[in-house]
CSV table of C-alpha atoms in Angstrom, one decimal:
chain,number,residue,atom,x,y,z
W,1140,MET,CA,134.8,86.2,114.5
W,1141,LYS,CA,131.4,85.6,115.8
W,1142,GLU,CA,132.5,86.6,119.5
W,1143,GLN,CA,134.4,89.7,118.6
W,1144,PHE,CA,130.9,90.4,116.6
W,1145,LEU,CA,128.5,89.7,119.2
W,1146,LEU,CA,130.9,92.1,121.5
W,1147,LEU,CA,130.7,94.5,118.9
W,1148,ILE,CA,127.0,94.7,119.0
W,1149,THR,CA,126.8,94.4,123.2
W,1150,ASP,CA,129.2,97.3,122.9
W,1151,ASN,CA,127.2,99.6,120.7
W,1152,GLU,CA,123.4,98.3,121.6
W,1153,GLY,CA,122.3,101.6,122.7
W,1154,LEU,CA,123.2,103.3,119.2
W,1155,ILE,CA,121.1,100.7,117.6
W,1156,PHE,CA,118.4,100.9,120.3
W,1157,LYS,CA,118.7,105.3,119.6
W,1158,VAL,CA,117.9,104.3,115.7
W,1159,CYS,CA,115.3,102.2,116.5
W,1160,ASN,CA,113.2,104.7,119.1
W,1161,MET,CA,113.9,107.2,116.0
W,1162,TYR,CA,111.8,105.4,113.2
W,1163,CYS,CA,109.6,102.8,115.4
W,1164,ASN,CA,106.5,103.4,117.3
W,1165,ASN,CA,105.4,100.3,119.5
W,1166,LYS,CA,107.8,97.3,121.0
W,1167,GLU,CA,107.3,95.0,118.4
W,1168,ASP,CA,108.0,97.8,115.4
W,1169,LYS,CA,111.3,98.2,117.8
W,1170,GLU,CA,112.5,94.6,118.0
W,1171,ASP,CA,112.1,93.7,114.1
W,1172,LEU,CA,114.5,96.8,113.4
W,1173,PHE,CA,116.8,96.1,115.9
W,1174,GLN,CA,117.0,92.3,114.5
W,1175,ASP,CA,116.7,93.5,110.8
W,1176,ILE,CA,119.8,95.9,111.8
W,1177,VAL,CA,122.4,93.0,113.6
W,1178,LEU,CA,121.5,91.0,110.4
W,1179,GLN,CA,122.8,93.6,108.0
W,1180,LEU,CA,125.3,94.7,110.2
W,1181,TRP,CA,126.2,90.6,110.5
W,1182,ARG,CA,126.3,90.5,106.6
W,1183,SER,CA,128.4,93.3,106.4
W,1184,TYR,CA,130.8,92.8,109.4
W,1185,PRO,CA,133.3,90.9,107.0
W,1186,THR,CA,133.9,93.4,104.7
W,1187,PHE,CA,134.1,95.8,107.1
W,1188,LYS,CA,137.8,97.2,106.8
W,1189,GLY,CA,137.9,99.8,109.3
W,1190,ASP,CA,138.6,102.8,107.0
W,1191,SER,CA,135.8,104.7,108.9
W,1192,LYS,CA,135.6,104.6,112.6
W,1193,VAL,CA,133.4,101.2,113.7
W,1194,THR,CA,129.9,103.5,115.0
W,1195,THR,CA,130.2,105.6,112.0
W,1196,TRP,CA,129.7,102.0,109.9
W,1197,MET,CA,127.4,101.2,113.0
W,1198,TYR,CA,125.3,103.7,112.5
W,1199,ARG,CA,125.0,103.9,108.5
W,1200,ILE,CA,123.9,100.4,108.3
W,1201,ALA,CA,121.2,101.3,111.2
W,1202,ILE,CA,119.7,104.6,109.9
W,1203,ASN,CA,119.7,103.2,105.8
W,1204,ASN,CA,118.4,99.9,107.5
W,1205,ALA,CA,115.5,102.1,109.2
W,1206,ILE,CA,114.7,104.2,106.3
W,1207,THR,CA,114.4,101.4,103.7
W,1208,ARG,CA,112.1,99.9,105.9
W,1209,LEU,CA,109.7,103.2,106.6
W,1210,ARG,CA,109.4,103.4,103.3
W,1211,LYS,CA,108.4,100.0,102.3
W,1212,GLU,CA,105.7,100.9,105.4
W,1213,THR,CA,104.9,103.9,104.9
W,1214,LYS,CA,101.3,102.8,103.0
W,1215,LYS,CA,100.9,100.8,106.2
W,1216,LYS,CA,101.8,103.7,108.5
W,1217,LYS,CA,103.4,101.5,111.0
W,1218,PHE,CA,105.8,104.1,111.7
W,1219,ALA,CA,103.9,107.7,111.5
W,1220,GLU,CA,104.6,108.9,115.1
W,1221,LEU,CA,107.1,108.3,117.4
W,1222,ASP,CA,106.0,107.4,120.6
W,1223,GLY,CA,107.4,108.7,124.0
W,1224,GLU,CA,110.0,106.3,124.6
W,1225,ALA,CA,112.0,107.5,121.3
W,1226,PHE,CA,112.6,110.6,123.3
W,1227,GLN,CA,114.0,110.0,127.1
W,1228,VAL,CA,113.3,113.4,128.3
W,1229,PRO,CA,114.5,113.6,131.9
W,1230,HIS,CA,111.9,115.5,134.6
W,1231,THR,CA,112.7,118.5,135.4
W,1232,ASP,CA,110.8,120.6,138.3
W,1233,ASN,CA,111.0,123.7,136.0
W,1234,GLY,CA,107.4,123.6,133.7
W,1235,GLU,CA,108.2,126.0,131.2
W,1236,LEU,CA,111.9,124.3,130.4
W,1237,GLU,CA,110.4,120.4,130.3
W,1238,GLU,CA,107.4,122.7,127.7
W,1239,ARG,CA,109.7,124.0,125.5
W,1240,ILE,CA,111.7,120.6,125.7
W,1241,THR,CA,108.3,118.1,124.7
W,1242,ALA,CA,107.6,120.9,121.8
W,1243,MET,CA,111.0,121.2,121.0
W,1244,TYR,CA,110.5,116.7,120.5
W,1245,GLU,CA,106.8,117.0,119.0
W,1246,ALA,CA,108.8,119.6,116.0
W,1247,ILE,CA,111.3,116.8,115.8
W,1248,LYS,CA,108.9,113.8,115.3
W,1249,LYS,CA,107.3,116.3,112.2
W,1250,LEU,CA,110.7,116.3,110.2
W,1251,THR,CA,111.9,114.0,107.2
W,1252,GLU,CA,113.5,111.0,108.2
W,1253,VAL,CA,116.8,112.3,106.9
W,1254,GLU,CA,116.5,115.3,108.7
W,1255,ARG,CA,115.6,112.9,111.6
W,1256,ALA,CA,118.8,111.5,111.4
W,1257,ILE,CA,120.4,114.4,111.0
W,1258,THR,CA,118.9,115.4,114.1
W,1259,MET,CA,119.6,112.4,115.9
W,1260,LEU,CA,123.6,112.3,115.3
W,1261,TYR,CA,124.1,116.4,115.7
W,1262,MET,CA,122.5,115.3,119.4
W,1263,ASP,CA,124.5,112.3,119.5
W,1264,ASP,CA,127.5,114.9,119.3
W,1265,CYS,CA,128.5,113.8,116.0
W,1266,SER,CA,130.3,116.3,113.7
W,1267,TYR,CA,129.3,117.5,110.5
W,1268,LYS,CA,132.6,115.0,109.2
W,1269,GLU,CA,131.0,111.8,110.8
W,1270,ILE,CA,127.6,112.7,110.2
W,1271,SER,CA,128.3,113.2,106.6
W,1272,GLU,CA,130.2,109.7,106.6
W,1273,ILE,CA,127.5,108.0,108.0
W,1274,LEU,CA,124.5,109.7,105.7
W,1275,GLY,CA,126.9,109.7,102.7
W,1276,LEU,CA,126.3,113.7,102.3
W,1277,SER,CA,129.0,116.5,101.9
W,1278,GLU,CA,129.9,117.7,104.8
W,1279,THR,CA,128.9,121.2,103.7
W,1280,ASN,CA,125.8,119.6,102.7
W,1281,ILE,CA,124.8,118.4,106.3
W,1282,GLY,CA,125.5,122.1,107.6
W,1283,PHE,CA,123.2,123.3,105.2
W,1284,LYS,CA,120.5,121.2,106.1
W,1285,LEU,CA,121.6,121.5,110.0
W,1286,ASN,CA,120.7,125.4,109.1
W,1287,LYS,CA,117.5,124.2,107.4
W,1288,ILE,CA,116.0,122.0,110.1
W,1289,LYS,CA,117.0,124.6,113.1
W,1290,SER,CA,115.2,127.1,110.6
W,1291,ARG,CA,112.1,124.4,110.2
W,1292,LEU,CA,112.6,123.5,114.2
W,1293,LYS,CA,112.2,127.1,115.3
W,1294,THR,CA,108.7,127.3,113.4
W,1295,LEU,CA,107.2,124.2,114.0
W,1296,VAL,CA,107.8,125.2,118.0
W,1297,ASN,CA,106.1,128.3,117.5
W,1298,THR,CA,103.4,127.0,116.2
W,1299,LEU,CA,102.9,123.9,118.7
């Protein structure tokens, strides 16, 4: 069982890193959150029945862990803003495009924890069904929230 779990973590560590980058500012916080997520995954692993995709199960635990930690740490403001590593934007020669991408990611930083999670999963090409399973929301609610997020991002980008 231990070997299977370690293989699962190794195969999907990018998913965990993505969540850590989305919710943490500095390297130490990212490392701490990564360890917390892996620990929670280990604790939950024996009860995983395979009713959903492994990545759905992992995202759900990772995002819930990150949001819980974020809410606990809000008073300390450890996770108030994201650093540039959170969104590894590829370099481009087109300055205008690069400015628009940067503005979009700056706007995403202003979203709530749940809105950031929905945005990250949507950008990762997860279906509404997968997002709803990960976050425990209905597919209809995900669609509604995504439309609201898109409108809010348009407004935020235009004000930057």
